[in-house]
Amino acid sequence: MASRGRARGRAGRGAPAPGGGSNGGAAAGPVGGGATAAPAPRGRGRGRGAAAVSDTPPTEQLAGMNIQAPAGVRERGNRFATPLFRPENVTDTRGSTGQKIDLLTNYFEINVRDNKPLYQYHVDFNPVVKADSVKLRKALVHRIECLRNRHLFDGMILYCPDRLNETEFVVQKKEGDRVTISMKLTQEVTTSSDQFIQLVNIIFNQIADRHMGLDRIRRDYFNPGKAVVISQHKVELWPGYEFSIRKYSHGVLLGLDVKHKIVRTDTVLSAMNQMVSSGRGGQQENIRRELMGAIVITKYNNKTYRIDDVIFNLSPKDVVQLRSGPISYVDYYKNNYNLTIRDLNQPLLLSIVKTKDPGTGERTEKQIHLVPEVCYMTGLTDAMRSNFRVMQDLAQYTKQDPEKKKRTLEEFRQTVESSTEARDLLQSWGLEVSPAILELDGRKLKPEQILMKNGQPFPCDARKESFDNITRKNFVIQSVDINNDYLIICTSRDVTHSNTFKDTCAKVGPACGINIQANGKVVSINSDRANDFIEAIRSNVTSNTKIVICLVPNDRKDRYDAIKKHCCIEQPIPSQVLVTKNLQPKKAMSVVTKVVLQMNAKLGGELWSINIPMQGVMFVGIDTYHDSGSNKSVGGFVASMNNACTRYFSKTTWQESKQELISQLQTCTREALQQYRKLNNAFPQRVIIFRDGVGDGQLLAVKEIELESIKKALHELPQMPNLVFTVVTKRIQQRFFQKQGNRLNNPGPGSIVDTKVTSDALFDFYLVPQSVGQGTVTPTHYNVLAFETNLQPDHLQQIAFKLCHVYFNWTGTIRVPAVCQYAHKLAFLVGNHLNKDPSPQLANYLYYL
C-alpha cells in the first residue's frame, strides 16, 4: 500500500518530447483506436538520453542560468542560491550559552584556485542552427579543440574556466557543411556568486555520473550494482550519496550524506494481483486508491515516476505513435529493451511529468504511460514500517554510526581522488576537495528539568534527555476528573479486553495523578463495522460522558476514519481508538498508561511543563499536510494559551493540492489572539512562531505572504506584540559527530551549532534535541525570518530546546518544538481522516493526539 504521507515526488527528469525522449514511457496523445503516443526510445547505457557530446551536462541543469534578468523582473532563483533572509535588525546570530564541544560535520571544503572567475559566453551560429536543436549545437561546439572537456554548454550559453583568446571558430558538420560559431563574452562569474555554485554542482554531478559508476535518480546518486538484497522481505537496498555544493559562512562546502534507495523486488503488477487476491483491491477504484501517489522505478533505465492514475481501458496491446510510425507497447519494449511483456491484459499506469522546453523555457505537463509488469515499487508500505523485524533488518545497512559514516564519506573523496578523469576535470576548473571532513565548534546546553504537580522539578536523563520514570510519580499538573464517566465500545468478542482496559486504567491512572476508575460503561456490538460503532456512540453518549474509547480488532482505515469523523464533526466529543492486540498481558500496562495520559490531555488536563522564564508569550506552530489521494491540502495552526505551554487553541485551513503556503493565517492568528485574551485577560506581549514543512525555495513566499498575513493580525491589537518567526526544517543534509577521545559519537541532546555551516545571509542555527539508539542523529535546522524582539539568539536557541520537552505523547524530547508537532498531528488527522474541518467545540482541546 502506498504511504499517504507528504508525497512530494514527481516523475524522473528528462521526460520525453512528443514522439521521443529517454524515459521509457509514453507521452499520451490520441491515435486511432484509443491508443496513446509514443514511449520514449532507449537512451544510452543507464537510460539517460543518448548524448551527442559526452562532456556536456544535461540541458535542464544549465537552462535559465543567465542571471541578467530584464529590469523590473524578479529572476527565478536556483536551488543553490541563498537569498538574504536575515532580519535587518540582527547583526550577531551566534549564541554563547553552554559547554563547548568539538565536532566534525559531513562537509568537505572546496578550494578554488586563486579565486579565479569563470567566463560566460553567448553563442551564435552562422548559418543559424535552430535553438531547439540542442544536441546538434552541443556537437558542433564540442568540435572546437580548445574547448574540448573544458566547457559547459546548454545550447545557448557557454561557460569555461579561462578567457578565450579567440571568439570565432569554423567547424564542419557531418555532411561537410561549414558553420561559423561566434562567442561573445557576457559576464565574468565570480566565485562568490550563486551562479558559480550552480556550475560547481554541475561539475560534481558529471563526476558522479561518469567517473564513479553511479546512476542519478532524481537529485541523488546510487549504485544498483552494489545492491544489497534482503530476500526475506522482497527488498533491495541501493547504496548511494546525496551531495550538494553551497556557500556557507566558512566558504564553499561540499555537503555529503549516505543514502539508500529502497526498491522492492515485486513489480507493480504483482502488487496489484496481491490486492485482488487478498480482497483489498477487487474494484478498480480500490486499486487506484492503493497505488496513486506511490513512487515506482523502471529498472531498464533507472527512472522513477509518481503514479497519478491507473488506466484500465488501456493495455500493452494498444498502439502508440512514434515518429517512425505506430507500434504496440509489447513490440516497443521488446525492440528497445529486449523485455517480453507476458500479461497482455494488464492496465497501464499514468504519470504526469512536468517538462521544460530547453529553447523557450516554457513548462508543460506530459502524460507518461507505463506497463506495471516492468515497474517496481519503491519505499516501504505502512505494514512494512510497522513490522519490527523488517525495520531491524534494514537498519543494519541504513543506520550507520558516526564512525562508519565518517569512513563512508572519506571513501567518496578517495574515489574521486583515485579517478584520473575526475581529478583532471576538477583541476581544469581550478577546484580541489579538502582531504578531511570539516571540524567546527558546538555548544551543549544543560539538561532540562520537567515541572510536575505544584511546580516540583523532575530531572531529565542527562544522556537521553528523557523522563520515562515520571510515570511512576504522582506527577500530573492538572487532572480531569474522568472517574467512571467514559464509554467503551467493542465487539462481543472483545468484552474481555474491555475489562482488562478498565482494570488497568484504575491501576495506572491514580498512580500518575489522574482520577479514573474501573466502572466505565461498556457497550457491546455485534460486528466491527463502522456503522455499528457510530450507532453505539450516537445512542449511548450522554451529557456526563467525557470521552469515548473504541476497541477495534485491527487498524482498518475506513473504520477509523468513520469513527473520527463522527466524534470530531457530527457529535463532538474526545475519542480514543485502540487496537485490542495492544491489550495483551505483556503490553497492557505500558499501553494503557500512555492511553490514560492521552485521555487526560485530550480532555484539557495538563500533564507536565517546563520552565520558560517569560510571561505573556504565545507560542505558535504551523504545518501543512498533503494527501496524495485528494485535491486539497490542509494547514494546521496551534497556539499555546498559557505560560506553562500546557493548554492550546487550534484551527485548520484548506488550500489547493500540494500548496504549502497557508492563505488564511491572518484569520487563524486573529482568533488565537482573541482566545488568548479570553483566557488571560490580556493579549500576549510576545508571539513566537515556528513554521514547519517549508522548503528553501518557498522561504521568500513565506516571508512575503504568511509572515505579512500574521503581522496584519498583530497590527490590529492596541499594542503590537514582539514577533519572532522561525522556519523549522527536519529533512536536512547536515550531520554532526562529537569527538570524544579517539572515538566519534553522536552529540548529546541540547547540542547547538551556529558557525561554519550556517549562512551569512541567514539567521540560522542547528539543534540536536534528542538522542538515537542506532545510527547518526539528525539535527533540526532553524531559520529566523523575523526577530522583532529584545531577545538574544541564545534565548531563542534555549526556547526551541525547552519546547521539545512538552509534547504530551512522549516522555522525552522530540525533534521539533511541541507546537509544531501538535500542528502536524492536527493537519494529518484532518487531511488524512476527516477531510473536513472539525467542530469548533473542540478547538481548545488536544483531541488530535
PDB file of N, CA and C in Angstrom, residues 21-24 41-50 300-303 337:
ATOM      1  N   GLY A  21      12.419  10.782 -26.616  1.00  0.00           N
ATOM      2  CA  GLY A  21      12.950  11.132 -25.313  1.00  0.00           C
ATOM      3  C   GLY A  21      13.681   9.975 -24.714  1.00  0.00           C
ATOM      4  N   SER A  22      13.771   9.943 -23.365  1.00  0.00           N
ATOM      5  CA  SER A  22      14.599   8.920 -22.728  1.00  0.00           C
ATOM      6  C   SER A  22      13.972   8.312 -21.503  1.00  0.00           C
ATOM      7  N   ASN A  23      12.691   8.460 -21.330  1.00  0.00           N
ATOM      8  CA  ASN A  23      12.090   7.995 -20.087  1.00  0.00           C
ATOM      9  C   ASN A  23      11.523   6.596 -20.154  1.00  0.00           C
ATOM     10  N   GLY A  24      11.373   6.055 -21.303  1.00  0.00           N
ATOM     11  CA  GLY A  24      10.834   4.706 -21.389  1.00  0.00           C
ATOM     12  C   GLY A  24       9.367   4.626 -21.074  1.00  0.00           C
ATOM     13  N   PRO A  41      12.176   6.232 -26.807  1.00  0.00           N
ATOM     14  CA  PRO A  41      13.164   5.228 -27.198  1.00  0.00           C
ATOM     15  C   PRO A  41      14.292   5.154 -26.195  1.00  0.00           C
ATOM     16  N   ARG A  42      15.014   4.057 -26.246  1.00  0.00           N
ATOM     17  CA  ARG A  42      16.069   3.814 -25.276  1.00  0.00           C
ATOM     18  C   ARG A  42      17.184   4.838 -25.410  1.00  0.00           C
ATOM     19  N   GLY A  43      17.697   5.265 -24.243  1.00  0.00           N
ATOM     20  CA  GLY A  43      18.857   6.151 -24.207  1.00  0.00           C
ATOM     21  C   GLY A  43      20.111   5.318 -24.126  1.00  0.00           C
ATOM     22  N   ARG A  44      21.207   5.938 -23.647  1.00  0.00           N
ATOM     23  CA  ARG A  44      22.442   5.190 -23.555  1.00  0.00           C
ATOM     24  C   ARG A  44      22.409   4.302 -22.336  1.00  0.00           C
ATOM     25  N   GLY A  45      23.500   3.610 -22.066  1.00  0.00           N
ATOM     26  CA  GLY A  45      23.603   2.526 -21.103  1.00  0.00           C
ATOM     27  C   GLY A  45      22.690   2.571 -19.915  1.00  0.00           C
ATOM     28  N   ARG A  46      22.652   3.684 -19.168  1.00  0.00           N
ATOM     29  CA  ARG A  46      21.876   3.692 -17.938  1.00  0.00           C
ATOM     30  C   ARG A  46      20.550   4.403 -18.123  1.00  0.00           C
ATOM     31  N   GLY A  47      20.113   4.549 -19.344  1.00  0.00           N
ATOM     32  CA  GLY A  47      18.761   5.018 -19.567  1.00  0.00           C
ATOM     33  C   GLY A  47      18.626   6.515 -19.744  1.00  0.00           C
ATOM     34  N   ARG A  48      19.670   7.319 -19.602  1.00  0.00           N
ATOM     35  CA  ARG A  48      19.556   8.725 -19.913  1.00  0.00           C
ATOM     36  C   ARG A  48      19.680   8.885 -21.415  1.00  0.00           C
ATOM     37  N   GLY A  49      19.131   9.949 -21.930  1.00  0.00           N
ATOM     38  CA  GLY A  49      19.095  10.110 -23.378  1.00  0.00           C
ATOM     39  C   GLY A  49      20.476  10.083 -23.994  1.00  0.00           C
ATOM     40  N   ALA A  50      20.587   9.540 -25.186  1.00  0.00           N
ATOM     41  CA  ALA A  50      21.870   9.448 -25.863  1.00  0.00           C
ATOM     42  C   ALA A  50      22.412  10.844 -26.121  1.00  0.00           C
ATOM     43  N   TYR A 300      14.944  -0.773 -16.313  1.00  0.00           N
ATOM     44  CA  TYR A 300      15.622  -0.763 -17.602  1.00  0.00           C
ATOM     45  C   TYR A 300      16.292   0.585 -17.877  1.00  0.00           C
ATOM     46  N   ASN A 301      15.872   1.641 -17.161  1.00  0.00           N
ATOM     47  CA  ASN A 301      16.565   2.931 -17.322  1.00  0.00           C
ATOM     48  C   ASN A 301      16.769   3.659 -16.000  1.00  0.00           C
ATOM     49  N   ASN A 302      16.403   2.977 -14.883  1.00  0.00           N
ATOM     50  CA  ASN A 302      16.588   3.545 -13.540  1.00  0.00           C
ATOM     51  C   ASN A 302      15.975   4.937 -13.402  1.00  0.00           C
ATOM     52  N   LYS A 303      14.758   5.079 -13.901  1.00  0.00           N
ATOM     53  CA  LYS A 303      13.992   6.306 -13.734  1.00  0.00           C
ATOM     54  C   LYS A 303      12.860   6.052 -12.740  1.00  0.00           C
ATOM     55  N   TYR A 337      14.211  -2.583 -25.360  1.00  0.00           N
ATOM     56  CA  TYR A 337      14.804  -3.016 -24.092  1.00  0.00           C
ATOM     57  C   TYR A 337      14.948  -4.532 -23.983  1.00  0.00           C
TER      58      TYR A 337
END
